[in-house]
CSV table of N, CA, C and O in Angstrom, one decimal:
chain,number,residue,atom,x,y,z
T,1468,PHE,N,92.1,78.5,104.9
T,1468,PHE,CA,93.1,78.5,105.7
T,1468,PHE,C,94.6,78.1,104.6
T,1468,PHE,O,95.2,78.7,104.9
T,1469,LEU,N,94.4,78.2,104.1
T,1469,LEU,CA,95.9,77.6,102.9
T,1469,LEU,C,96.0,79.0,102.3
T,1469,LEU,O,97.2,79.0,101.7
T,1470,VAL,N,95.5,80.0,101.7
T,1470,VAL,CA,95.2,81.4,102.0
T,1470,VAL,C,96.2,82.4,102.5
T,1470,VAL,O,96.9,83.0,102.2
T,1471,LEU,N,95.0,82.3,103.8
T,1471,LEU,CA,95.3,82.9,104.5
T,1471,LEU,C,96.2,82.7,105.3
T,1471,LEU,O,97.1,83.8,106.2
T,1472,ALA,N,96.8,81.7,105.9
T,1472,ALA,CA,97.8,81.4,106.7
T,1472,ALA,C,99.5,81.4,106.4
T,1472,ALA,O,99.8,82.5,107.0
T,1473,PRO,N,99.4,81.5,105.1
T,1473,PRO,CA,101.0,81.8,104.6
T,1473,PRO,C,100.9,83.3,104.2
T,1473,PRO,O,101.8,84.3,104.7
T,1474,ASN,N,100.2,84.4,104.4
T,1474,ASN,CA,99.8,85.7,103.8
T,1474,ASN,C,99.6,86.6,105.3
T,1474,ASN,O,100.6,87.5,105.2
T,1475,ILE,N,99.6,85.3,106.2
T,1475,ILE,CA,99.0,85.8,107.7
T,1475,ILE,C,101.1,86.5,108.3
T,1475,ILE,O,101.4,86.8,108.4
T,1476,ALA,N,101.5,85.0,107.3
T,1476,ALA,CA,102.9,84.8,108.0
T,1476,ALA,C,104.4,86.2,107.3
T,1476,ALA,O,105.2,86.8,108.2
T,1477,MET,N,103.4,86.3,105.8
T,1477,MET,CA,104.6,86.8,105.6
T,1477,MET,C,104.4,88.2,105.7
T,1477,MET,O,105.1,88.9,105.9
T,1478,THR,N,103.3,88.7,105.9
T,1478,THR,CA,102.6,89.8,106.2
T,1478,THR,C,103.3,90.3,107.9
T,1478,THR,O,104.4,91.4,107.8
T,1479,ALA,N,103.9,89.4,108.7
T,1479,ALA,CA,103.5,89.7,110.0
T,1479,ALA,C,105.6,89.9,110.4
T,1479,ALA,O,105.8,90.4,111.0
T,1480,ASP,N,106.0,88.7,109.1
T,1480,ASP,CA,107.6,89.2,109.2
T,1480,ASP,C,107.9,89.9,108.5
T,1480,ASP,O,108.8,90.9,108.9
T,1481,GLY,N,107.2,90.5,107.4
T,1481,GLY,CA,107.6,91.7,106.6
T,1481,GLY,C,107.5,93.2,107.7
T,1481,GLY,O,108.4,93.8,107.6
T,1482,VAL,N,106.3,92.9,108.0
T,1482,VAL,CA,106.2,94.3,108.8
T,1482,VAL,C,106.7,94.4,110.5
T,1482,VAL,O,108.1,95.7,110.4
T,1483,LEU,N,107.4,92.9,110.8
T,1483,LEU,CA,108.3,93.5,111.8
T,1483,LEU,C,109.7,93.6,111.2
T,1483,LEU,O,110.4,94.1,112.0
T,1484,ARG,N,110.1,92.6,110.1
T,1484,ARG,CA,111.4,93.1,110.0
T,1484,ARG,C,111.9,94.3,109.5
T,1484,ARG,O,112.5,95.1,109.8
T,1485,ARG,N,110.7,95.4,108.8
T,1485,ARG,CA,110.5,96.6,108.3
T,1485,ARG,C,110.8,97.3,109.7
T,1485,ARG,O,111.9,98.0,110.2
T,1486,TRP,N,110.1,97.3,110.8
T,1486,TRP,CA,110.5,98.1,112.1
T,1486,TRP,C,111.4,98.2,112.9
T,1486,TRP,O,111.9,98.7,113.6
T,1487,VAL,N,111.5,96.4,112.6
T,1487,VAL,CA,112.8,96.3,114.2
T,1487,VAL,C,114.2,97.1,113.3
T,1487,VAL,O,115.5,97.1,113.6
T,1488,ASP,N,114.0,96.5,111.7
T,1488,ASP,CA,115.2,97.4,111.0
T,1488,ASP,C,115.3,99.0,110.7
T,1488,ASP,O,116.4,99.6,111.1
T,1489,VAL,N,114.8,99.5,111.0
T,1489,VAL,CA,114.0,101.1,111.4
T,1489,VAL,C,114.7,101.0,112.5
T,1489,VAL,O,115.0,102.3,112.9
T,1490,CYS,N,114.0,100.4,113.7
T,1490,CYS,CA,114.6,100.7,115.0
T,1490,CYS,C,116.3,100.4,115.2
T,1490,CYS,O,116.9,101.2,116.0
T,1491,TRP,N,116.7,99.7,114.4
T,1491,TRP,CA,117.9,99.2,114.7
T,1491,TRP,C,119.4,100.2,113.9
T,1491,TRP,O,119.6,100.9,114.0
T,1492,THR,N,118.1,100.5,113.5
T,1492,THR,CA,118.8,102.0,111.6
T,1492,THR,C,119.0,103.5,112.8
T,1492,THR,O,120.1,104.3,112.7
T,1493,ALA,N,117.5,103.8,113.3
T,1493,ALA,CA,117.7,104.9,114.0
T,1493,ALA,C,117.9,105.4,115.5
T,1493,ALA,O,118.0,106.6,116.1
T,1494,LEU,N,118.0,104.2,116.2
T,1494,LEU,CA,118.1,104.4,117.4
T,1494,LEU,C,120.0,103.8,117.8
T,1494,LEU,O,120.1,102.5,117.5
T,1495,PRO,N,120.6,104.6,118.0
T,1495,PRO,CA,122.0,104.8,117.9
T,1495,PRO,C,122.2,103.8,119.5
T,1495,PRO,O,123.4,102.5,119.5
T,1496,ALA,N,121.1,103.4,120.3
T,1496,ALA,CA,121.4,102.7,121.6
T,1496,ALA,C,121.5,101.2,120.7
T,1496,ALA,O,121.9,100.2,121.8
T,1497,LEU,N,120.6,100.8,120.1
T,1497,LEU,CA,120.3,99.8,119.6
T,1497,LEU,C,121.3,99.1,118.8
T,1497,LEU,O,122.3,98.1,118.7
T,1498,ARG,N,121.7,100.2,118.1
T,1498,ARG,CA,123.3,100.0,117.3
T,1498,ARG,C,124.8,99.5,117.4
T,1498,ARG,O,125.8,99.0,117.3
T,1499,ARG,N,124.7,99.8,119.1
T,1499,ARG,CA,125.5,99.6,120.2
T,1499,ARG,C,125.6,98.0,120.6
T,1499,ARG,O,126.6,97.1,120.6
T,1500,TRP,N,124.2,97.3,120.3
T,1500,TRP,CA,124.5,96.1,120.5
T,1500,TRP,C,125.9,95.1,120.2
T,1500,TRP,O,125.4,95.3,118.9
T,1501,ASP,N,125.6,93.8,120.3
T,1501,ASP,CA,125.9,92.9,119.3
T,1501,ASP,C,125.6,92.9,118.6
T,1501,ASP,O,124.0,92.4,118.9
T,1502,PRO,N,125.5,92.3,117.1
T,1502,PRO,CA,124.7,92.0,115.9
T,1502,PRO,C,123.7,91.2,115.9
T,1502,PRO,O,123.1,90.6,115.8
T,1503,HIS,N,124.3,89.6,117.0
T,1503,HIS,CA,123.9,89.0,117.6
T,1503,HIS,C,122.6,88.8,117.8
T,1503,HIS,O,121.5,88.3,118.0
T,1504,ARG,N,122.5,89.7,118.9
T,1504,ARG,CA,121.7,90.0,119.5
T,1504,ARG,C,120.3,91.0,118.7
T,1504,ARG,O,118.7,91.2,119.5
T,1505,ILE,N,120.5,91.2,117.5
T,1505,ILE,CA,118.8,91.2,116.6
T,1505,ILE,C,118.4,90.3,117.2
T,1505,ILE,O,117.2,91.0,116.8
T,1506,ARG,N,118.4,89.2,117.4
T,1506,ARG,CA,116.9,87.9,117.1
T,1506,ARG,C,116.5,88.4,118.6
T,1506,ARG,O,115.2,88.6,118.7
T,1507,THR,N,117.0,89.0,119.4
T,1507,THR,CA,116.3,89.1,121.3
T,1507,THR,C,115.1,90.1,120.5
T,1507,THR,O,113.6,90.2,120.7
T,1508,LEU,N,115.8,91.5,119.8
T,1508,LEU,CA,114.6,92.2,119.4
T,1508,LEU,C,113.7,91.8,118.5
T,1508,LEU,O,112.5,91.7,118.7
T,1509,TYR,N,114.1,91.0,117.6
T,1509,TYR,CA,113.0,90.3,116.5
T,1509,TYR,C,112.0,89.9,117.3
T,1509,TYR,O,110.7,89.6,117.2
T,1510,PHE,N,112.6,88.8,118.4
T,1510,PHE,CA,111.5,87.6,118.7
T,1510,PHE,C,110.9,88.5,119.4
T,1510,PHE,O,109.9,87.6,120.1
T,1511,GLY,N,111.5,89.7,120.6
T,1511,GLY,CA,110.4,90.2,121.4
T,1511,GLY,C,109.1,90.8,120.6
T,1511,GLY,O,108.6,91.1,121.0
T,1512,ALA,N,109.4,91.4,119.5
T,1512,ALA,CA,108.5,92.2,118.6
T,1512,ALA,C,107.6,91.1,118.3
T,1512,ALA,O,106.4,91.3,118.1
T,1513,LEU,N,108.1,89.9,118.0
T,1513,LEU,CA,107.3,89.1,117.5
T,1513,LEU,C,106.1,88.5,118.4
T,1513,LEU,O,104.7,88.5,118.2
T,1514,CYS,N,106.9,88.1,119.6
T,1514,CYS,CA,106.0,88.0,120.7
T,1514,CYS,C,105.1,89.6,120.8
T,1514,CYS,O,103.2,88.6,121.2
T,1515,GLY,N,105.4,90.7,121.0
T,1515,GLY,CA,104.7,91.6,120.8
T,1515,GLY,C,103.2,91.6,120.4
T,1515,GLY,O,102.4,91.4,120.7
T,1516,TYR,N,103.6,91.1,118.7
T,1516,TYR,CA,103.1,91.1,117.9
T,1516,TYR,C,101.6,90.4,118.0
T,1516,TYR,O,100.4,91.2,117.8
T,1517,ALA,N,102.1,89.3,118.0
T,1517,ALA,CA,101.0,88.4,118.3
T,1517,ALA,C,100.3,88.0,119.6
T,1517,ALA,O,99.4,87.8,119.5
T,1518,GLY,N,101.2,88.7,120.4
T,1518,GLY,CA,99.7,89.2,121.8
T,1518,GLY,C,99.0,90.2,121.5
T,1518,GLY,O,98.0,90.3,122.1
T,1519,PHE,N,99.7,91.1,121.2
T,1519,PHE,CA,99.0,92.4,120.2
T,1519,PHE,C,96.9,92.1,120.0
T,1519,PHE,O,96.4,92.2,119.8
T,1520,GLY,N,97.8,90.7,118.6
T,1520,GLY,CA,96.5,90.2,117.4
T,1520,GLY,C,95.9,90.0,118.2
T,1520,GLY,O,94.6,89.5,117.9
T,1521,LEU,N,95.9,88.5,119.3
T,1521,LEU,CA,95.1,87.9,119.8
T,1521,LEU,C,94.7,89.0,120.8
T,1521,LEU,O,92.8,88.8,120.8
T,1522,VAL,N,94.9,89.4,121.7
T,1522,VAL,CA,94.0,90.6,122.5
T,1522,VAL,C,92.8,91.2,121.2
T,1522,VAL,O,91.9,91.4,122.0
T,1523,SER,N,93.4,91.8,120.5
T,1523,SER,CA,92.7,92.5,119.3
T,1523,SER,C,91.5,91.8,118.9
T,1523,SER,O,90.5,92.0,118.6
T,1524,LEU,N,91.7,90.4,118.9
T,1524,LEU,CA,90.5,89.9,118.1
T,1524,LEU,C,89.9,89.4,119.5
T,1524,LEU,O,88.8,89.2,118.7
T,1525,THR,N,89.7,90.2,120.3
T,1525,THR,CA,88.9,89.6,121.4
T,1525,THR,C,87.5,90.6,121.7
T,1525,THR,O,87.2,90.7,122.2
T,1526,LEU,N,88.8,91.9,121.7
T,1526,LEU,CA,88.3,92.8,121.9
T,1526,LEU,C,87.7,93.9,120.5
T,1526,LEU,O,86.7,94.9,121.2
T,1527,TRP,N,88.0,93.8,119.2
T,1527,TRP,CA,87.1,94.7,118.9
T,1527,TRP,C,86.6,94.2,117.3
T,1527,TRP,O,87.4,92.5,117.7
T,1528,ASN,N,85.7,94.2,116.6
T,1528,ASN,CA,85.1,93.3,115.2
T,1528,ASN,C,86.1,93.7,114.8
T,1528,ASN,O,86.9,94.6,114.1
T,1529,PRO,N,86.0,93.0,113.9
T,1529,PRO,CA,86.7,92.8,112.6
T,1529,PRO,C,86.7,93.6,111.8
T,1529,PRO,O,88.0,94.0,111.3
T,1530,VAL,N,85.3,94.6,111.4
T,1530,VAL,CA,86.0,96.0,110.7
T,1530,VAL,C,86.8,97.2,111.1
T,1530,VAL,O,86.7,97.7,110.6
T,1531,THR,N,86.6,97.0,112.7
T,1531,THR,CA,86.9,98.1,113.5
T,1531,THR,C,88.8,97.4,113.3
T,1531,THR,O,90.0,98.9,112.3
T,1532,LEU,N,88.9,96.5,113.0
T,1532,LEU,CA,89.9,96.4,113.0
T,1532,LEU,C,91.0,96.3,111.8
T,1532,LEU,O,92.3,97.0,111.4
T,1533,LEU,N,90.0,95.9,110.6
T,1533,LEU,CA,90.6,96.3,109.3
T,1533,LEU,C,91.1,98.2,109.0
T,1533,LEU,O,91.9,98.3,108.4
T,1534,LYS,N,90.0,99.0,109.9
T,1534,LYS,CA,90.1,100.3,109.4
T,1534,LYS,C,91.8,100.5,110.1
T,1534,LYS,O,92.2,101.7,109.9
T,1535,ALA,N,91.7,100.3,111.1
T,1535,ALA,CA,93.0,100.6,112.2
T,1535,ALA,C,93.9,100.0,111.2
T,1535,ALA,O,94.8,100.7,111.3
T,1536,ALA,N,93.9,98.8,111.1
T,1536,ALA,CA,95.0,98.1,110.0
T,1536,ALA,C,95.6,99.0,108.9
T,1536,ALA,O,97.0,99.3,108.7
T,1537,THR,N,94.8,99.9,108.3
T,1537,THR,CA,95.1,100.6,106.9
T,1537,THR,C,95.7,101.7,107.6
T,1537,THR,O,96.6,101.9,107.3
T,1538,ILE,N,94.8,102.2,108.2
T,1538,ILE,CA,95.4,103.9,109.0
T,1538,ILE,C,96.8,103.5,109.5
T,1538,ILE,O,98.1,104.3,108.8
T,1539,ILE,N,97.2,102.2,110.4
T,1539,ILE,CA,98.5,102.0,110.8
T,1539,ILE,C,99.5,101.7,109.8
T,1539,ILE,O,100.8,102.4,109.2
T,1540,TYR,N,98.5,100.9,108.4
T,1540,TYR,CA,100.0,101.1,107.2
T,1540,TYR,C,99.8,102.2,106.4
T,1540,TYR,O,101.0,102.8,105.7
T,1541,ASN,N,99.3,102.8,106.2
T,1541,ASN,CA,99.5,104.4,105.4
T,1541,ASN,C,100.2,104.9,106.3
T,1541,ASN,O,101.3,106.1,106.1
T,1542,ALA,N,100.4,104.9,107.7
T,1542,ALA,CA,101.1,106.1,108.8
T,1542,ALA,C,102.6,105.3,108.4
T,1542,ALA,O,103.5,106.3,108.5
T,1543,GLY,N,102.5,103.8,108.6
T,1543,GLY,CA,104.3,103.1,108.6
T,1543,GLY,C,103.8,103.2,106.6
T,1543,GLY,O,105.8,103.5,106.7
T,1544,LEU,N,103.9,103.5,105.8
T,1544,LEU,CA,104.4,103.8,104.2
T,1544,LEU,C,104.9,105.4,104.6
T,1544,LEU,O,106.2,105.8,104.1
T,1545,GLY,N,104.4,106.1,104.7
T,1545,GLY,CA,104.7,108.1,105.2
T,1545,GLY,C,106.2,107.7,106.2
T,1545,GLY,O,106.8,108.7,105.5
T,1546,PHE,N,106.1,106.9,107.2
T,1546,PHE,CA,107.2,107.5,107.6
T,1546,PHE,C,108.3,107.2,107.2
T,1546,PHE,O,109.4,107.2,107.6
T,1547,SER,N,107.9,105.3,106.6
T,1547,SER,CA,109.4,105.2,105.6
T,1547,SER,C,109.6,105.6,104.8
T,1547,SER,O,111.2,105.4,104.6
T,1548,CYS,N,108.9,106.4,104.2
T,1548,CYS,CA,109.4,107.2,103.1
T,1548,CYS,C,110.9,108.4,103.4
T,1548,CYS,O,111.3,108.8,103.1
T,1549,PHE,N,110.8,109.0,104.9
T,1549,PHE,CA,111.3,110.1,105.6
T,1549,PHE,C,112.4,109.4,106.0
T,1549,PHE,O,113.1,109.6,106.2
T,1550,HIS,N,112.0,108.2,106.4
T,1550,HIS,CA,113.1,107.3,107.5
T,1550,HIS,C,114.1,106.6,105.9
T,1550,HIS,O,115.6,106.9,106.5
T,1551,VAL,N,113.9,106.2,105.6
T,1551,VAL,CA,114.2,106.5,103.5
T,1551,VAL,C,115.2,107.2,102.9
T,1551,VAL,O,116.1,107.2,102.7
T,1552,LEU,N,114.4,108.7,103.5
T,1552,LEU,CA,115.1,110.1,103.0
T,1552,LEU,C,116.1,110.3,103.9
T,1552,LEU,O,117.3,110.4,103.3
T,1553,ALA,N,115.7,110.0,105.0
T,1553,ALA,CA,116.8,110.0,106.0
T,1553,ALA,C,118.4,109.3,106.1
T,1553,ALA,O,119.6,109.7,106.4
T,1554,VAL,N,118.3,108.0,105.5
T,1554,VAL,CA,119.3,107.2,105.9
T,1554,VAL,C,119.7,107.0,104.5
T,1554,VAL,O,121.0,107.1,104.1
T,1555,ASN,N,119.4,107.7,103.2
T,1555,ASN,CA,119.9,108.0,102.1
T,1555,ASN,C,120.6,108.8,102.6
T,1555,ASN,O,122.0,109.6,101.8
T,1556,LEU,N,120.4,110.2,103.1
T,1556,LEU,CA,121.0,111.7,103.5
T,1556,LEU,C,122.2,111.6,104.0
T,1556,LEU,O,123.0,112.3,104.1
T,1557,PHE,N,122.2,111.0,104.9
T,1557,PHE,CA,123.0,110.8,106.5
T,1557,PHE,C,124.2,109.3,106.5
T,1557,PHE,O,125.1,109.6,107.1
T,1558,LEU,N,123.7,108.4,105.6
T,1558,LEU,CA,124.7,107.6,106.3
T,1558,LEU,C,125.3,107.0,104.6
T,1558,LEU,O,126.2,106.2,104.8
T,1559,LEU,N,124.5,107.2,103.7
T,1559,LEU,CA,125.2,107.0,102.2
T,1559,LEU,C,126.3,108.5,102.0
T,1559,LEU,O,126.4,109.3,102.1
T,1560,PRO,N,127.6,107.7,101.5
T,1560,PRO,CA,128.6,108.2,100.6
T,1560,PRO,C,127.8,109.5,99.8
T,1560,PRO,O,126.9,108.9,99.3
T,1561,ARG,N,128.2,110.2,99.7
T,1561,ARG,CA,127.9,111.8,98.9
T,1561,ARG,C,127.1,111.3,97.6
T,1561,ARG,O,126.9,111.4,96.4
T,1562,GLU,N,128.5,110.7,96.8
T,1562,GLU,CA,128.6,110.0,95.3
T,1562,GLU,C,126.9,108.9,95.1
T,1562,GLU,O,127.0,108.7,94.0
T,1563,LEU,N,126.6,108.5,96.3
T,1563,LEU,CA,125.8,107.5,96.0
T,1563,LEU,C,124.3,107.8,96.5
T,1563,LEU,O,123.5,106.7,96.8
T,1564,ARG,N,124.2,109.3,97.1
T,1564,ARG,CA,122.8,110.0,97.2
T,1564,ARG,C,122.2,110.1,96.5
T,1564,ARG,O,122.6,110.3,95.3
T,1565,PRO,N,120.5,110.1,96.2
T,1565,PRO,CA,119.7,110.4,95.4
T,1565,PRO,C,119.8,111.3,95.1
T,1565,PRO,O,120.3,112.2,95.6
T,1566,GLY,N,119.1,111.9,93.6
T,1566,GLY,CA,119.0,113.2,93.4
T,1566,GLY,C,117.9,113.9,93.7
T,1566,GLY,O,117.3,113.7,94.4
T,1567,TRP,N,117.8,114.9,93.7
T,1567,TRP,CA,116.4,115.6,94.1
T,1567,TRP,C,115.4,115.3,93.4
T,1567,TRP,O,114.3,115.5,94.2
T,1568,PHE,N,115.5,114.7,92.1
T,1568,PHE,CA,113.6,114.4,91.5
T,1568,PHE,C,113.1,113.7,92.7
T,1568,PHE,O,112.3,113.3,93.3
T,1569,MET,N,114.0,112.4,93.7
T,1569,MET,CA,114.1,111.1,93.8
T,1569,MET,C,113.9,111.4,95.7
T,1569,MET,O,113.0,111.0,96.1
T,1570,ARG,N,114.7,113.0,95.8
T,1570,ARG,CA,113.9,113.4,97.8
T,1570,ARG,C,112.5,113.5,97.6
T,1570,ARG,O,112.4,113.4,98.8
T,1571,ILE,N,112.7,114.3,96.2
T,1571,ILE,CA,110.8,115.3,96.6
T,1571,ILE,C,110.0,114.0,95.9
T,1571,ILE,O,109.0,114.6,96.9
T,1572,GLY,N,109.8,113.2,95.3
T,1572,GLY,CA,109.2,112.2,95.4
T,1572,GLY,C,109.0,111.3,96.7
T,1572,GLY,O,108.2,111.4,97.4
T,1573,LEU,N,110.3,111.3,97.4
T,1573,LEU,CA,110.0,110.7,99.1
T,1573,LEU,C,109.9,112.1,100.0
T,1573,LEU,O,108.4,111.1,100.8
T,1574,VAL,N,109.3,112.4,99.7
T,1574,VAL,CA,109.0,113.7,100.6
T,1574,VAL,C,107.0,113.6,100.5
T,1574,VAL,O,106.8,113.8,101.6
T,1575,LEU,N,106.9,114.2,99.0
T,1575,LEU,CA,105.5,113.7,98.4
T,1575,LEU,C,105.2,112.3,99.1
T,1575,LEU,O,103.9,112.9,99.4
T,1576,GLY,N,105.5,111.9,98.9
T,1576,GLY,CA,104.4,110.2,99.1
T,1576,GLY,C,104.6,110.4,100.7
T,1576,GLY,O,103.9,109.5,101.2
T,1577,GLY,N,105.5,110.9,101.6
T,1577,GLY,CA,105.5,110.6,103.0
T,1577,GLY,C,104.2,111.1,103.4
T,1577,GLY,O,103.7,111.0,103.9
T,1578,VAL,N,104.3,112.6,102.3
T,1578,VAL,CA,103.4,113.9,103.0
T,1578,VAL,C,102.3,112.8,102.6
T,1578,VAL,O,101.0,113.0,104.0
T,1579,PHE,N,101.9,112.1,101.5
T,1579,PHE,CA,100.4,111.7,101.2
T,1579,PHE,C,100.0,110.6,102.1
T,1579,PHE,O,98.9,110.5,102.9
T,1580,PHE,N,101.1,109.7,102.4
T,1580,PHE,CA,100.5,108.6,103.2
T,1580,PHE,C,100.5,109.1,104.8
T,1580,PHE,O,99.3,108.4,105.2
T,1581,LEU,N,101.2,109.8,104.9
T,1581,LEU,CA,101.1,110.6,106.3
T,1581,LEU,C,99.3,111.4,106.3
T,1581,LEU,O,98.7,111.0,107.6
T,1582,ALA,N,98.8,111.8,105.2
T,1582,ALA,CA,97.8,112.8,105.4
T,1582,ALA,C,96.8,111.6,105.4
T,1582,ALA,O,95.9,112.3,105.5
T,1583,LEU,N,97.1,110.7,104.2
T,1583,LEU,CA,96.2,110.1,104.3
T,1583,LEU,C,95.5,108.8,105.6
T,1583,LEU,O,94.9,108.7,105.3
T,1584,SER,N,96.4,108.9,106.0
T,1584,SER,CA,96.5,108.2,107.7
T,1584,SER,C,95.9,109.1,109.0
T,1584,SER,O,94.7,108.7,109.5
T,1585,VAL,N,96.1,110.7,109.0
T,1585,VAL,CA,95.3,110.9,109.7
T,1585,VAL,C,93.7,111.2,109.2
T,1585,VAL,O,92.9,111.8,110.1
T,1586,ILE,N,93.5,111.7,107.5
T,1586,ILE,CA,92.6,112.0,107.4
T,1586,ILE,C,91.3,110.8,107.7
T,1586,ILE,O,90.9,110.9,108.7
T,1587,ALA,N,91.9,109.4,107.4
T,1587,ALA,CA,91.2,108.4,107.8
T,1587,ALA,C,91.2,108.0,109.8
T,1587,ALA,O,90.1,107.4,109.2
T,1588,ALA,N,92.4,108.4,110.3
T,1588,ALA,CA,91.8,108.6,111.6
T,1588,ALA,C,90.7,109.3,112.0
T,1588,ALA,O,90.1,108.5,113.1
T,1589,LEU,N,90.6,110.5,111.5
T,1589,LEU,CA,89.6,111.7,111.7
T,1589,LEU,C,88.9,111.3,111.8
T,1589,LEU,O,87.8,111.2,112.2
T,1590,LYS,N,88.2,110.2,110.2
T,1590,LYS,CA,86.9,110.0,109.5
T,1590,LYS,C,87.0,108.3,110.6
T,1590,LYS,O,85.5,109.2,110.9
T,1591,MET,N,87.5,108.3,111.3
T,1591,MET,CA,86.9,106.6,111.9
T,1591,MET,C,86.8,107.4,113.6
T,1591,MET,O,85.5,106.7,114.3
T,1592,MET,N,87.0,108.4,114.2
T,1592,MET,CA,86.7,108.8,115.2
T,1592,MET,C,85.7,110.1,115.2
T,1592,MET,O,85.5,110.5,115.9
T,1593,ASP,N,84.8,109.9,113.7
T,1593,ASP,CA,84.0,111.3,113.6
T,1593,ASP,C,84.2,112.3,113.7
T,1593,ASP,O,83.4,113.0,114.2
T,1594,TYR,N,85.1,112.8,113.7
T,1594,TYR,CA,85.7,113.9,113.4
T,1594,TYR,C,85.8,114.9,112.1
T,1594,TYR,O,85.3,116.1,112.0
T,1595,VAL,N,85.9,114.0,110.6
T,1595,VAL,CA,85.2,114.3,110.0
T,1595,VAL,C,83.7,114.2,108.9
T,1595,VAL,O,83.9,112.7,109.3
């Protein structure tokens, strides 16, 4: 418990902060909100995450959950690569934007993790 509980809390916080930040950055409707309302989005996502976790534990076995989490994390890493690239190219001033080597690295990383996620999902559904 002493090892798993802090790890679960840090993982949940990291996942939620990443996706709340992605939503805040990517959706103009959210950017028009008062910045103090971000806590509403964060705690709503936290409650949804906790509720989904409780339901998942009762419906599926742990091995299936672990495989699904791996697929979701790989998809998240792939999406994050493209999101970072888009933020760097559209929101940063021209002189602070990454060079071509870094851009190519982000694209290759995004393609790798998304492909890994798709292959693992197809394998989990017995299509491969």
